[in-house]
Amino acid sequence: MIKLIPASEQHSAKIGDWLQSNYLFSFADYYDPSNVQFGPLRVFNHDRIKGHNGFPQHPHAEMEVVTVVLDGELTHKDNIGNETVLKAGDVQRMTAGTGYTHSETNEKENLAEVLQLWFLPNKRGLAPSYEHMNIDFMDGKYKNKLVPLVTGQKVLENVAYLNSNSTVYYGNVGQGEEIDLKTFKLRKSLVYVLTGELLVNNVEVEAGDQVRLEEQEVVSLHGSAEATFILVDVPATEVNY
């Protein structure tokens, strides 16, 4: 099964004059019972945060929270002693576990553009923990490659670790070029196009669109034009949750 969801059909939210978000799944005041999660992927938000604004201290529990910075900076502070500045090319993973609070603020003048993804963990009752990595995934050396950003596969190196049998990739494919991801029919994949245009298993996908794939053995990504995208590979259900 391959399902295209155009940008025009996704939920757009605005908070005051400081936050513009696209919600790929039900979140906050947007609820669609047919669009709650995709395997263990529960939240996928594309946020644009104006300068000197952000999210004050707030709690999480029993969730793996991943932040990917596309542009600008975001300052993170939490209740277990971490205070870091996330910059473009950085990836952050928070294991909320038994309880965790944090804040995320854009303390600069320029807009911060970030992705936030939440995953149901593969085990309950984990101790809260935090990881921050500079993967520099937007570097041109990764052209026509899938760059793993966060994963539950311990065989992958230099990647943030996720307590879920899932992997998030960043991709940059040139016009006329192709990247393939081998997967399994028991898994699911979601592709969200950031810029440009792609053929995903022969389905045309444009910037802001998403495509969800099930029961596929290969995800084929062909650049109709030069494109950047996020690919999330997940199990159909998360074991032990």
PDB file of N, CA, C and O in Angstrom, residues 206-237:
ATOM      1  N   GLU A 206       5.919  16.098  -3.892  1.00  0.00           N
ATOM      2  CA  GLU A 206       6.499  17.430  -3.954  1.00  0.00           C
ATOM      3  C   GLU A 206       6.800  17.950  -2.559  1.00  0.00           C
ATOM      4  O   GLU A 206       6.434  17.344  -1.554  1.00  0.00           O
ATOM      5  N   ALA A 207       7.463  19.099  -2.492  1.00  0.00           N
ATOM      6  CA  ALA A 207       7.836  19.699  -1.208  1.00  0.00           C
ATOM      7  C   ALA A 207       6.604  19.881  -0.331  1.00  0.00           C
ATOM      8  O   ALA A 207       5.583  20.420  -0.772  1.00  0.00           O
ATOM      9  N   GLY A 208       6.712  19.421   0.921  1.00  0.00           N
ATOM     10  CA  GLY A 208       5.612  19.494   1.872  1.00  0.00           C
ATOM     11  C   GLY A 208       4.693  18.293   1.858  1.00  0.00           C
ATOM     12  O   GLY A 208       3.888  18.113   2.769  1.00  0.00           O
ATOM     13  N   ASP A 209       4.797  17.457   0.819  1.00  0.00           N
ATOM     14  CA  ASP A 209       3.988  16.244   0.741  1.00  0.00           C
ATOM     15  C   ASP A 209       4.618  15.134   1.576  1.00  0.00           C
ATOM     16  O   ASP A 209       5.825  15.127   1.840  1.00  0.00           O
ATOM     17  N   GLN A 210       3.806  14.166   1.949  1.00  0.00           N
ATOM     18  CA  GLN A 210       4.307  12.946   2.560  1.00  0.00           C
ATOM     19  C   GLN A 210       3.706  11.745   1.843  1.00  0.00           C
ATOM     20  O   GLN A 210       2.616  11.817   1.281  1.00  0.00           O
ATOM     21  N   VAL A 211       4.438  10.648   1.875  1.00  0.00           N
ATOM     22  CA  VAL A 211       3.919   9.401   1.327  1.00  0.00           C
ATOM     23  C   VAL A 211       4.201   8.302   2.342  1.00  0.00           C
ATOM     24  O   VAL A 211       5.287   8.240   2.925  1.00  0.00           O
ATOM     25  N   ARG A 212       3.205   7.475   2.600  1.00  0.00           N
ATOM     26  CA  ARG A 212       3.316   6.379   3.558  1.00  0.00           C
ATOM     27  C   ARG A 212       3.261   5.063   2.801  1.00  0.00           C
ATOM     28  O   ARG A 212       2.367   4.854   1.965  1.00  0.00           O
ATOM     29  N   LEU A 213       4.213   4.195   3.111  1.00  0.00           N
ATOM     30  CA  LEU A 213       4.357   2.935   2.385  1.00  0.00           C
ATOM     31  C   LEU A 213       4.275   1.761   3.347  1.00  0.00           C
ATOM     32  O   LEU A 213       4.904   1.776   4.408  1.00  0.00           O
ATOM     33  N   GLU A 214       3.518   0.745   2.956  1.00  0.00           N
ATOM     34  CA  GLU A 214       3.415  -0.480   3.732  1.00  0.00           C
ATOM     35  C   GLU A 214       3.581  -1.679   2.800  1.00  0.00           C
ATOM     36  O   GLU A 214       3.283  -1.610   1.612  1.00  0.00           O
ATOM     37  N   GLU A 215       4.082  -2.776   3.350  1.00  0.00           N
ATOM     38  CA  GLU A 215       4.250  -4.043   2.632  1.00  0.00           C
ATOM     39  C   GLU A 215       5.126  -3.878   1.390  1.00  0.00           C
ATOM     40  O   GLU A 215       4.874  -4.459   0.344  1.00  0.00           O
ATOM     41  N   GLN A 216       6.188  -3.085   1.532  1.00  0.00           N
ATOM     42  CA  GLN A 216       7.160  -2.886   0.454  1.00  0.00           C
ATOM     43  C   GLN A 216       8.492  -3.528   0.843  1.00  0.00           C
ATOM     44  O   GLN A 216       8.854  -3.548   2.019  1.00  0.00           O
ATOM     45  N   GLU A 217       9.208  -4.030  -0.131  1.00  0.00           N
ATOM     46  CA  GLU A 217      10.544  -4.575   0.125  1.00  0.00           C
ATOM     47  C   GLU A 217      11.641  -3.572  -0.195  1.00  0.00           C
ATOM     48  O   GLU A 217      12.754  -3.685   0.311  1.00  0.00           O
ATOM     49  N   VAL A 218      11.307  -2.582  -1.020  1.00  0.00           N
ATOM     50  CA  VAL A 218      12.258  -1.524  -1.383  1.00  0.00           C
ATOM     51  C   VAL A 218      11.510  -0.198  -1.437  1.00  0.00           C
ATOM     52  O   VAL A 218      10.397  -0.119  -1.958  1.00  0.00           O
ATOM     53  N   VAL A 219      12.142   0.839  -0.895  1.00  0.00           N
ATOM     54  CA  VAL A 219      11.654   2.204  -1.085  1.00  0.00           C
ATOM     55  C   VAL A 219      12.607   2.857  -2.076  1.00  0.00           C
ATOM     56  O   VAL A 219      13.786   3.061  -1.790  1.00  0.00           O
ATOM     57  N   SER A 220      12.085   3.170  -3.249  1.00  0.00           N
ATOM     58  CA  SER A 220      12.883   3.752  -4.324  1.00  0.00           C
ATOM     59  C   SER A 220      12.633   5.253  -4.388  1.00  0.00           C
ATOM     60  O   SER A 220      11.488   5.695  -4.493  1.00  0.00           O
ATOM     61  N   LEU A 221      13.716   6.042  -4.325  1.00  0.00           N
ATOM     62  CA  LEU A 221      13.633   7.502  -4.268  1.00  0.00           C
ATOM     63  C   LEU A 221      14.375   8.076  -5.469  1.00  0.00           C
ATOM     64  O   LEU A 221      15.599   8.073  -5.530  1.00  0.00           O
ATOM     65  N   HIS A 222      13.625   8.565  -6.430  1.00  0.00           N
ATOM     66  CA  HIS A 222      14.190   9.085  -7.680  1.00  0.00           C
ATOM     67  C   HIS A 222      13.968  10.585  -7.745  1.00  0.00           C
ATOM     68  O   HIS A 222      12.845  11.067  -7.559  1.00  0.00           O
ATOM     69  N   GLY A 223      15.026  11.343  -7.999  1.00  0.00           N
ATOM     70  CA  GLY A 223      14.926  12.793  -8.050  1.00  0.00           C
ATOM     71  C   GLY A 223      14.305  13.293  -9.336  1.00  0.00           C
ATOM     72  O   GLY A 223      14.966  13.286 -10.378  1.00  0.00           O
ATOM     73  N   SER A 224      13.040  13.728  -9.279  1.00  0.00           N
ATOM     74  CA  SER A 224      12.436  14.398 -10.439  1.00  0.00           C
ATOM     75  C   SER A 224      13.119  15.749 -10.637  1.00  0.00           C
ATOM     76  O   SER A 224      13.288  16.232 -11.751  1.00  0.00           O
ATOM     77  N   ALA A 225      13.461  16.367  -9.524  1.00  0.00           N
ATOM     78  CA  ALA A 225      14.329  17.546  -9.453  1.00  0.00           C
ATOM     79  C   ALA A 225      15.190  17.301  -8.223  1.00  0.00           C
ATOM     80  O   ALA A 225      14.932  16.380  -7.453  1.00  0.00           O
ATOM     81  N   GLU A 226      16.233  18.089  -8.021  1.00  0.00           N
ATOM     82  CA  GLU A 226      17.028  17.899  -6.811  1.00  0.00           C
ATOM     83  C   GLU A 226      16.107  18.042  -5.599  1.00  0.00           C
ATOM     84  O   GLU A 226      15.297  18.957  -5.521  1.00  0.00           O
ATOM     85  N   ALA A 227      16.239  17.118  -4.653  1.00  0.00           N
ATOM     86  CA  ALA A 227      15.298  17.082  -3.541  1.00  0.00           C
ATOM     87  C   ALA A 227      15.990  16.710  -2.241  1.00  0.00           C
ATOM     88  O   ALA A 227      16.982  15.975  -2.238  1.00  0.00           O
ATOM     89  N   THR A 228      15.452  17.221  -1.143  1.00  0.00           N
ATOM     90  CA  THR A 228      15.859  16.798   0.191  1.00  0.00           C
ATOM     91  C   THR A 228      14.617  16.265   0.898  1.00  0.00           C
ATOM     92  O   THR A 228      13.498  16.728   0.653  1.00  0.00           O
ATOM     93  N   PHE A 229      14.828  15.302   1.784  1.00  0.00           N
ATOM     94  CA  PHE A 229      13.670  14.641   2.391  1.00  0.00           C
ATOM     95  C   PHE A 229      14.084  13.937   3.678  1.00  0.00           C
ATOM     96  O   PHE A 229      15.281  13.727   3.950  1.00  0.00           O
ATOM     97  N   ILE A 230      13.078  13.568   4.466  1.00  0.00           N
ATOM     98  CA  ILE A 230      13.234  12.722   5.638  1.00  0.00           C
ATOM     99  C   ILE A 230      12.534  11.401   5.352  1.00  0.00           C
ATOM    100  O   ILE A 230      11.393  11.382   4.862  1.00  0.00           O
ATOM    101  N   LEU A 231      13.205  10.301   5.661  1.00  0.00           N
ATOM    102  CA  LEU A 231      12.615   8.976   5.531  1.00  0.00           C
ATOM    103  C   LEU A 231      12.623   8.322   6.909  1.00  0.00           C
ATOM    104  O   LEU A 231      13.665   8.252   7.562  1.00  0.00           O
ATOM    105  N   VAL A 232      11.456   7.855   7.348  1.00  0.00           N
ATOM    106  CA  VAL A 232      11.329   7.186   8.646  1.00  0.00           C
ATOM    107  C   VAL A 232      10.926   5.742   8.387  1.00  0.00           C
ATOM    108  O   VAL A 232       9.890   5.476   7.763  1.00  0.00           O
ATOM    109  N   ASP A 233      11.744   4.799   8.846  1.00  0.00           N
ATOM    110  CA  ASP A 233      11.490   3.368   8.680  1.00  0.00           C
ATOM    111  C   ASP A 233      11.133   2.792  10.048  1.00  0.00           C
ATOM    112  O   ASP A 233      11.930   2.900  10.993  1.00  0.00           O
ATOM    113  N   VAL A 234       9.954   2.198  10.174  1.00  0.00           N
ATOM    114  CA  VAL A 234       9.448   1.763  11.477  1.00  0.00           C
ATOM    115  C   VAL A 234       8.871   0.354  11.386  1.00  0.00           C
ATOM    116  O   VAL A 234       8.468  -0.104  10.309  1.00  0.00           O
ATOM    117  N   PRO A 235       8.776  -0.342  12.530  1.00  0.00           N
ATOM    118  CA  PRO A 235       8.036  -1.601  12.557  1.00  0.00           C
ATOM    119  C   PRO A 235       6.539  -1.333  12.501  1.00  0.00           C
ATOM    120  O   PRO A 235       6.080  -0.230  12.838  1.00  0.00           O
ATOM    121  N   ALA A 236       5.784  -2.312  12.107  1.00  0.00           N
ATOM    122  CA  ALA A 236       4.329  -2.152  12.061  1.00  0.00           C
ATOM    123  C   ALA A 236       3.787  -1.853  13.459  1.00  0.00           C
ATOM    124  O   ALA A 236       2.887  -1.029  13.633  1.00  0.00           O
ATOM    125  N   THR A 237       4.352  -2.515  14.480  1.00  0.00           N
ATOM    126  CA  THR A 237       4.036  -2.224  15.875  1.00  0.00           C
ATOM    127  C   THR A 237       5.340  -2.304  16.659  1.00  0.00           C
ATOM    128  O   THR A 237       6.276  -2.990  16.261  1.00  0.00           O
TER     129      THR A 237
END
